[in-house]
Tab-separated table of C-alpha atoms and ligand atoms in Angstrom:
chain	number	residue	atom	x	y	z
A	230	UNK	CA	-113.853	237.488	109.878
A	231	UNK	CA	-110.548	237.240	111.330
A	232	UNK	CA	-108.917	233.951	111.527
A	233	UNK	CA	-106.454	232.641	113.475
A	234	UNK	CA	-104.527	228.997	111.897
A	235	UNK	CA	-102.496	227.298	113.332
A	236	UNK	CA	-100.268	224.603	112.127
A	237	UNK	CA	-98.575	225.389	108.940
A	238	UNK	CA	-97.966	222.207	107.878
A	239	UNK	CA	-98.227	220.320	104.525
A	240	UNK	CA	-102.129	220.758	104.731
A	241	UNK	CA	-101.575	223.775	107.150
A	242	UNK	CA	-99.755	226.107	104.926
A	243	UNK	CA	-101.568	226.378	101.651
A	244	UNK	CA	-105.089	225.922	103.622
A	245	UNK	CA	-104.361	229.091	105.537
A	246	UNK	CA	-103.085	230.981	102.123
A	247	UNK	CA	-106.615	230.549	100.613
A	248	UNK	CA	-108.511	231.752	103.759
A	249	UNK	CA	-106.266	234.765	103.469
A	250	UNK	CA	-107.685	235.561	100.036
A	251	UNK	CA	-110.928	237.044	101.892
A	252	UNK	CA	-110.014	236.957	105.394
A	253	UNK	CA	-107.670	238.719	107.520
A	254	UNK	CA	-105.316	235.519	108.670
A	255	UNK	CA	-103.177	235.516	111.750
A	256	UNK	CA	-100.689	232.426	111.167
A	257	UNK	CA	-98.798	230.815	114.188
A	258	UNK	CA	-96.655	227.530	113.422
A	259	UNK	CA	-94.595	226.107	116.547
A	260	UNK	CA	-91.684	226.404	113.699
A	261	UNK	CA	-91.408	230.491	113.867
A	262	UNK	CA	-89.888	230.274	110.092
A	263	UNK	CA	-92.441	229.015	108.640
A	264	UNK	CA	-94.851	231.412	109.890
A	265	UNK	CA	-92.138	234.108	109.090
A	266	UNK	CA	-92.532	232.710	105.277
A	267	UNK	CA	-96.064	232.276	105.221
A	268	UNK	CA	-96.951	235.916	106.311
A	269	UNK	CA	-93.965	237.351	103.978
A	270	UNK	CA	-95.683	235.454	100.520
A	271	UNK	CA	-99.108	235.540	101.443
A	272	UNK	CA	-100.447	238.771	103.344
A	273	UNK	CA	-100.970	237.054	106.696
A	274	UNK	CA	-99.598	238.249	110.206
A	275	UNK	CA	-97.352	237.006	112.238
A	276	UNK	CA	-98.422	235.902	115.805
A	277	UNK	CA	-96.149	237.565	118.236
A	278	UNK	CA	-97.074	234.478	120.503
A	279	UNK	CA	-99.488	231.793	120.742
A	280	UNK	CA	-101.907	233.711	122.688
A	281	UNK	CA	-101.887	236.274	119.984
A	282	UNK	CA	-104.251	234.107	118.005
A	283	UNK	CA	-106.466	234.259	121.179
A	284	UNK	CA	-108.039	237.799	119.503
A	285	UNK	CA	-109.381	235.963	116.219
A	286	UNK	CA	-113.262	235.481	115.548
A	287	UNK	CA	-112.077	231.694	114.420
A	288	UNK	CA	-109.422	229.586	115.496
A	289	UNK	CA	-108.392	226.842	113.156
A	290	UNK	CA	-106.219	224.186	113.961
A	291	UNK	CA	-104.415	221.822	111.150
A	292	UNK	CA	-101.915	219.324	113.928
A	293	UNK	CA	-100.493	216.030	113.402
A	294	UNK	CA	-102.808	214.490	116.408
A	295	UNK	CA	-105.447	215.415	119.041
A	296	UNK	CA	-102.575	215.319	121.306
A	297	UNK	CA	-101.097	218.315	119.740
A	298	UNK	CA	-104.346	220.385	119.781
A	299	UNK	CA	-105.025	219.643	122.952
A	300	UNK	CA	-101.863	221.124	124.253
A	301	UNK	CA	-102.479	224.355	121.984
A	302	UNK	CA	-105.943	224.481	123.363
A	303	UNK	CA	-104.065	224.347	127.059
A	304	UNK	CA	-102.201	226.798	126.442
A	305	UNK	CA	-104.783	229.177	124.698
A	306	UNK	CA	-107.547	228.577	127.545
A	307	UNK	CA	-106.773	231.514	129.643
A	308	UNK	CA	-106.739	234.190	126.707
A	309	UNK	CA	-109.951	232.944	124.871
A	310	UNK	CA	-113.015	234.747	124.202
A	311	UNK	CA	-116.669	233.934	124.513
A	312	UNK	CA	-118.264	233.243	120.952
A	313	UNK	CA	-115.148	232.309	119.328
A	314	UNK	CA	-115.325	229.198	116.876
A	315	UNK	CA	-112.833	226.397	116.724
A	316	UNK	CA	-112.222	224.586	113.900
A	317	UNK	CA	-110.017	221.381	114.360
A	318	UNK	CA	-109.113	220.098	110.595
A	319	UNK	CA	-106.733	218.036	112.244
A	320	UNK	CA	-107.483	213.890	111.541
A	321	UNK	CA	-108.066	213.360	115.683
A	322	UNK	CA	-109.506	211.132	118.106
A	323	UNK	CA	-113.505	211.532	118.593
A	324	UNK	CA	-113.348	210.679	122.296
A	325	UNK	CA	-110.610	213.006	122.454
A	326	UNK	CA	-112.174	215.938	120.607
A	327	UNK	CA	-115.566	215.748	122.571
A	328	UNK	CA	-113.545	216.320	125.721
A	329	UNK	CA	-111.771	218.917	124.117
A	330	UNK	CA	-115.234	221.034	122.878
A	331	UNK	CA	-116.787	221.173	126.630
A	332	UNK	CA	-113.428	222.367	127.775
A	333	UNK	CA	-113.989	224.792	125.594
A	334	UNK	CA	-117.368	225.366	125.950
A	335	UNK	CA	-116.933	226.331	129.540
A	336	UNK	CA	-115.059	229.391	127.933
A	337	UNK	CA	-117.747	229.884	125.719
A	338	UNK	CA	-115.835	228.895	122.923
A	339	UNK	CA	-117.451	226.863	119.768
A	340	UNK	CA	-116.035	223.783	118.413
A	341	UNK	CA	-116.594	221.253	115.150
A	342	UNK	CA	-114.145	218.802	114.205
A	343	UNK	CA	-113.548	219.273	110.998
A	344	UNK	CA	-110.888	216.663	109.109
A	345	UNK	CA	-110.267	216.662	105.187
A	346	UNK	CA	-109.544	214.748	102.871
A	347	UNK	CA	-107.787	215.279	98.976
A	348	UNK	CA	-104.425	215.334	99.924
A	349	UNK	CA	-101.984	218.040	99.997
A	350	UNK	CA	-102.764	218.542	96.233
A	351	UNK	CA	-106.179	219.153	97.327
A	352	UNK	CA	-105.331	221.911	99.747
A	353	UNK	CA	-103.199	223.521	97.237
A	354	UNK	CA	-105.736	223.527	95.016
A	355	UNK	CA	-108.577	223.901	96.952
A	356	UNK	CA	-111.001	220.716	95.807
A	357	UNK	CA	-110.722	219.605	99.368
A	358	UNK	CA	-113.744	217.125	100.868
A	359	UNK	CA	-114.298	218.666	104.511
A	360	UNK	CA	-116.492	216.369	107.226
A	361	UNK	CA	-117.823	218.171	109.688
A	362	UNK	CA	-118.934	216.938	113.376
A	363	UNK	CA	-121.011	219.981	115.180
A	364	UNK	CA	-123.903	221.472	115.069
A	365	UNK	CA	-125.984	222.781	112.818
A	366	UNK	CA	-125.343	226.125	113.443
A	367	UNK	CA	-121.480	225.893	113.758
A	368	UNK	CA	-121.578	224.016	110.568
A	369	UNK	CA	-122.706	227.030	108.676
A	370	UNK	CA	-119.994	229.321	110.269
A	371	UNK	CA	-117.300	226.551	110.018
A	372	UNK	CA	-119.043	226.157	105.688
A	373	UNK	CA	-118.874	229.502	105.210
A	374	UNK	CA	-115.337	229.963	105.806
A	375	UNK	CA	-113.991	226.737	104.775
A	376	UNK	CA	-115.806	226.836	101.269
A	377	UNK	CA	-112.050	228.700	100.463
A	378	UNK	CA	-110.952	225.288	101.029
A	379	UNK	CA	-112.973	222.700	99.696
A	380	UNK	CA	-115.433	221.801	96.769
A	381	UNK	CA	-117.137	218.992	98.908
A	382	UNK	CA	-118.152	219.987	102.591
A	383	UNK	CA	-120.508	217.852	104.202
A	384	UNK	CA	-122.292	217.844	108.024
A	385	UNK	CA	-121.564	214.314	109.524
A	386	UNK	CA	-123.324	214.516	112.942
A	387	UNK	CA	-122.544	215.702	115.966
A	388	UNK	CA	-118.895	216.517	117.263
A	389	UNK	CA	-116.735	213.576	116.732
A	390	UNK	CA	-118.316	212.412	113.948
A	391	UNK	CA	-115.953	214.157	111.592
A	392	UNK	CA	-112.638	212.499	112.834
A	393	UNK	CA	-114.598	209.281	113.226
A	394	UNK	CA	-115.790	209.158	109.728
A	395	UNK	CA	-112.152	209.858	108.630
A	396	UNK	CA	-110.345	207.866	110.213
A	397	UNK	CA	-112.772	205.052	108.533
A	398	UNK	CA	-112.205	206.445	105.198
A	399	UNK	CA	-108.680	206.400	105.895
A	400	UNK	CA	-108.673	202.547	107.006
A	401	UNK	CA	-110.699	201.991	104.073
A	402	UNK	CA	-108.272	203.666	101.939
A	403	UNK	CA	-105.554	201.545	103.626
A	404	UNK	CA	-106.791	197.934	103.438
A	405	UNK	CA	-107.338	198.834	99.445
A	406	UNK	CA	-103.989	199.817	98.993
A	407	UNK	CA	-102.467	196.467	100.957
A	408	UNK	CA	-104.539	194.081	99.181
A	409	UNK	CA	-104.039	195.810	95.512
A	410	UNK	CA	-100.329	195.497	96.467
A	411	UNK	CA	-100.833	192.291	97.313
A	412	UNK	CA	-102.308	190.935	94.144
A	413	UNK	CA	-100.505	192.992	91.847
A	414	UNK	CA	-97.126	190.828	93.123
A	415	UNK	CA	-98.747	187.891	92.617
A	416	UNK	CA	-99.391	188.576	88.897
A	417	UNK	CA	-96.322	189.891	88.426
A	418	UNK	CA	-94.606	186.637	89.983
A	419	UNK	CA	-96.984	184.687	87.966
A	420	UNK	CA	-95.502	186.148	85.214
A	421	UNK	CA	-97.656	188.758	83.928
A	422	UNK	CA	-96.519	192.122	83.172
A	423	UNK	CA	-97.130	194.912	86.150
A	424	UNK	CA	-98.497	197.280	83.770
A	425	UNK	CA	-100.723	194.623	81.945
A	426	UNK	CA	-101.876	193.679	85.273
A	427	UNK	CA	-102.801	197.586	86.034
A	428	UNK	CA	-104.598	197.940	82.520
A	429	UNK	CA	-106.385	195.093	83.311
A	430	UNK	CA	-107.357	196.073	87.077
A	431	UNK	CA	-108.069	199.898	86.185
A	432	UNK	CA	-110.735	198.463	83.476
A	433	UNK	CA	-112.131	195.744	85.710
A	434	UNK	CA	-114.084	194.921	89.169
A	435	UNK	CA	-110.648	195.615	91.219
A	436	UNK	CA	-110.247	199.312	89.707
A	437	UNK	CA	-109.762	201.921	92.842
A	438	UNK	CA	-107.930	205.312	93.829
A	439	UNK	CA	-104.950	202.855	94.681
A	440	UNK	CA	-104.965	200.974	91.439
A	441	UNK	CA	-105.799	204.184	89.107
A	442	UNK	CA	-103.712	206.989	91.112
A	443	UNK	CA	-101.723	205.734	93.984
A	444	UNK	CA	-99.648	202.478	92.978
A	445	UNK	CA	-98.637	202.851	88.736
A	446	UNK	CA	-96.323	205.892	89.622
A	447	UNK	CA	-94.524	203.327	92.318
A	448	UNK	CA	-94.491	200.448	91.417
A	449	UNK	CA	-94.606	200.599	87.439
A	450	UNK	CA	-92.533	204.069	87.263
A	451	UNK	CA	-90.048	203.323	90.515
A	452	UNK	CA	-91.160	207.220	92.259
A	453	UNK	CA	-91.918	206.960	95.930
A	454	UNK	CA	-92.611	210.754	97.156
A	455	UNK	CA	-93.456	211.427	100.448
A	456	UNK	CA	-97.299	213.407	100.319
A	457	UNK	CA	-98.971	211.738	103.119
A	458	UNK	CA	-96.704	210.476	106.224
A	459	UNK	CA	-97.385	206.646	107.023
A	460	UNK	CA	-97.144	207.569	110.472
A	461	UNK	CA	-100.406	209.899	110.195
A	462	UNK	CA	-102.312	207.447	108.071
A	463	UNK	CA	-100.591	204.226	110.702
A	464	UNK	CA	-102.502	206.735	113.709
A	465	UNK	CA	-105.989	207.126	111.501
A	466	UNK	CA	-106.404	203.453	111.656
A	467	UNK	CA	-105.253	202.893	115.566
A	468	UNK	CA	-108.314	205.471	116.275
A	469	UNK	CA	-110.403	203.406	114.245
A	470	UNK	CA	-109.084	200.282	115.601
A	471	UNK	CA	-110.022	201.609	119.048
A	472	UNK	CA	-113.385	202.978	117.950
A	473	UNK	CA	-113.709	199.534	116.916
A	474	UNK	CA	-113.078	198.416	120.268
A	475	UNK	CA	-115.327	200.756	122.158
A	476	UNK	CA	-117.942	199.480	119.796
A	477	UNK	CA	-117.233	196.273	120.447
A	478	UNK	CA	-117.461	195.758	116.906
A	479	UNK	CA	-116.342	192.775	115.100
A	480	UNK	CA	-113.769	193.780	112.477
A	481	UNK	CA	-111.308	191.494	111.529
A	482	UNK	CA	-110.082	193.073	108.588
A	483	UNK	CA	-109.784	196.433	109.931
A	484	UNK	CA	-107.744	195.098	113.214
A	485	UNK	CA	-105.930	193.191	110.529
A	486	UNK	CA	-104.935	196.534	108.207
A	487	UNK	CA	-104.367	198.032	111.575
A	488	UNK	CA	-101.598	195.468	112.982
A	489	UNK	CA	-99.966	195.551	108.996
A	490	UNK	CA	-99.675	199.552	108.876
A	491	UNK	CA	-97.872	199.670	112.392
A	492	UNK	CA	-95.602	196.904	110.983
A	493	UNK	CA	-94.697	198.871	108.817
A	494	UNK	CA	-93.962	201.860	110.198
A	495	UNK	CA	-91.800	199.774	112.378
A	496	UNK	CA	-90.294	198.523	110.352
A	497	UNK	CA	-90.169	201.397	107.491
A	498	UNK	CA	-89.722	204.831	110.207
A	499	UNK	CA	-90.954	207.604	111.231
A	500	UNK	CA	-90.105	209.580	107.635
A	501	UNK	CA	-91.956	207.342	105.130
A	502	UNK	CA	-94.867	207.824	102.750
A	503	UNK	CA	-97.894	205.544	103.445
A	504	UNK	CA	-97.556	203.764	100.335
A	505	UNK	CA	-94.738	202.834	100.882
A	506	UNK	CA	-96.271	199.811	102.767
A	507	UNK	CA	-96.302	198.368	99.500
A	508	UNK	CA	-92.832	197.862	99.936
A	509	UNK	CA	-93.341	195.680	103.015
A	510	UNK	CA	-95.407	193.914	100.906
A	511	UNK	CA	-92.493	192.488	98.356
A	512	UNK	CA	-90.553	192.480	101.816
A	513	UNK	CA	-92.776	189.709	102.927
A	514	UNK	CA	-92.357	187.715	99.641
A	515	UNK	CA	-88.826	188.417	99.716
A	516	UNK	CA	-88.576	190.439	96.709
A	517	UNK	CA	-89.100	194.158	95.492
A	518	UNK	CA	-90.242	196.495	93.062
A	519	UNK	CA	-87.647	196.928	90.929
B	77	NDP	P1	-97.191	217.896	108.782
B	77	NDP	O1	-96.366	216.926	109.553
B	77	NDP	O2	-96.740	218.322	107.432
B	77	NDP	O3	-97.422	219.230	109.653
B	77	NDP	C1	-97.704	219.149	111.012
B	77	NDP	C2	-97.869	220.541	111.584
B	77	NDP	O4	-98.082	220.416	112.996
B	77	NDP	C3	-96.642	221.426	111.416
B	77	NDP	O5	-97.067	222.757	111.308
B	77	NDP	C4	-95.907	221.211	112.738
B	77	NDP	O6	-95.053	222.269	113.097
B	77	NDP	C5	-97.072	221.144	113.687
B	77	NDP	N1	-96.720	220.454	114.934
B	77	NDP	C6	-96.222	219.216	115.074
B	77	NDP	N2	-96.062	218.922	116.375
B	77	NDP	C7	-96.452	220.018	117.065
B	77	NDP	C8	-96.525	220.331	118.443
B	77	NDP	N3	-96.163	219.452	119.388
B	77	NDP	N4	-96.956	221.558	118.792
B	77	NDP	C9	-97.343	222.455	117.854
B	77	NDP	N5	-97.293	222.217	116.526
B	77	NDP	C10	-96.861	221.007	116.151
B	77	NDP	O7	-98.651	217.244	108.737
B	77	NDP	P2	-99.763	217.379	107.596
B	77	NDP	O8	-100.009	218.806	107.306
B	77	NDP	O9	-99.471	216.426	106.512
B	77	NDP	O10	-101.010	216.756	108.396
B	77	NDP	C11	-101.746	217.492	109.356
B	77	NDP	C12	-103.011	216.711	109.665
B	77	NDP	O11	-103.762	216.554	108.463
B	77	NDP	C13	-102.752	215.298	110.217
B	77	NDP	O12	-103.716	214.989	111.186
B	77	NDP	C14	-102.942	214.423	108.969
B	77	NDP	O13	-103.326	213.095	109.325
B	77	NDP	C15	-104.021	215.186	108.225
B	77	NDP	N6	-104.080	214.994	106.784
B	77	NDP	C16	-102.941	215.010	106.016
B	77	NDP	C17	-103.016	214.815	104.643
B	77	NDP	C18	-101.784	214.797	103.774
B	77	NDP	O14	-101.880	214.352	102.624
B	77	NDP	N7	-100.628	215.271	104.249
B	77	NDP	C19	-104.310	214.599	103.977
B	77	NDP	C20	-105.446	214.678	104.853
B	77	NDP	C21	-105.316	214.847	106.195
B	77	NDP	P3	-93.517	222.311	112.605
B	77	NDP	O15	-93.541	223.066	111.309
B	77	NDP	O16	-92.829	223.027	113.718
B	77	NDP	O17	-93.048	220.898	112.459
């Protein structure tokens, strides 16, 4: 099967160096280096242009936004074949990628929306979880190839419902990490110990991936690497806020997380790491971490 993946980002790059290990891999990345890099270490070719990846069987695309993929899929209209299958593991907008598959469709081209999530640790390692929105059909092809990625790979619905379903996870993921921040300041104003207060949360009711994985190493240990960029996670929960919206759902704590993570990024910029919001957090009760 030859692939075509575009996008050789954090997630980007090591993704498309496990598909190489049984597929033929064309790599394009808008920064030529990288692409230079990633064919030079890892087998795969270099596009000689955008359209090159036009040829492939599958087309994947790993982008900060539906914005971005929608201007790669503008530019690779004319060139694409009937039968090809697109595979957007970008985190994107639902509306946006349903508009996106019947402008592909009237080429003839397949498309599932298909986000992760496992971090860039995951990809490395490929344990990735991989939600799929397609059909049934274009789930197997999409499973078939992206088992190289992922332990976890699961069909959603129909397309759209793998970026919606992310973006969810993602505001879940959020909210957990604000209000874990939030109480571990207060115990640690009221006195008690930060890493007494984590024993005691990792072995109780308030134990989560932010309590057990995400916060110690800050907040107890003072390390603040960037792995996941706040302004990617601050976007996951505007689409959700605005799926919210076309729902006309009533969610005050997600419009709530939604209106704290832009904050943030406000007030934190463009090159910080989502958990860094915890920051904001000590910000607000004018105090920090150390
Ligand atoms: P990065 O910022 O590391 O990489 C973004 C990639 O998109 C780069 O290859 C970049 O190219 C390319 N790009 C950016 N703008 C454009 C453009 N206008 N035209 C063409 N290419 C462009 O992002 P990540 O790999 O971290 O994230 C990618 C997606 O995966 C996002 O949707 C994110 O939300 C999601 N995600 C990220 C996770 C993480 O932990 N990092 C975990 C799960 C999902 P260039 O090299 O030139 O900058």
């Amino acid at each position: 099967m030859n692939i075509a993946f575009i996008g050789l980002g954090a997630m980007g790059y090591p993704m498309a160096r496990h598909l190489a290990k049984e597929h033929p891999v064309t790599v394009w990345n808008r920064t030529r280096e990288k692409a230079e890099r990633h064919a030079r270490e890892h087998g795969t070719t270099l596009a000689g242009d955008l359209a090159g990846c036009a040829a492939a069987d599958v087309i994947i695309t790993m982008l900060p936004t539906s914005k971005e993929v929608d201007e790669i899929v503008d530019r690779l209209l004319p060139h694409l074949k009937a039968g090809t299958l697109w595979i957007d593991a970008t985190s994107g907008d639902p509306n946006v990628s349903r508009e996106t598959a019947r402008r592909l469709a009237a080429k003839g081209v397949e498309f599932v929306d298909a986000p992760v999530t496992g971090a860039v640790v995951g990809a490395e390692n490929a344990t990735l979880t991989i939600m799929i929105g397609g059909s049934a059909e274009n789930f197997a092809r999409s499973k078939e190839i992206l088992r190289l990625n992922g332990k976890t790979i699961i069909h959603v619905g129909d397309i759209g419902a793998g970026h919606a379903i992310k973006v969810l996870t993602n505001t879940i993921m959020g909210a957990t990490v604000w209000i874990t921040s939030e109480c571990l300041l207060l115990a640690k104003q009221l006195g008690i110990d930060l890493k007494t207060a984590l024993e005691v949360t990792n072995a109780g009711s308030g134990r989560s991936n932010a309590s057990e994985n995400l916060l110690p190493m800050r907040l107890r240990d003072h390390q603040w690497p960037l792995v996941f960029k706040l302004a990617h996670h601050d976007k996951d929960i505007r689409i959700a806020a605005s799926l919210s919206h076309q729902q006309h759902a009533s969610t005050p704590m997600l419009a709530l997380t939604q209106q704290l993570f832009t904050a943030s990024l406000n007030e934190l910029g463009e090159g910080a790491d989502y958990i860094e919001v915890a920051k904001i957090v000590a910000k607000m009760n004018g105090t920090s971490w150390d």
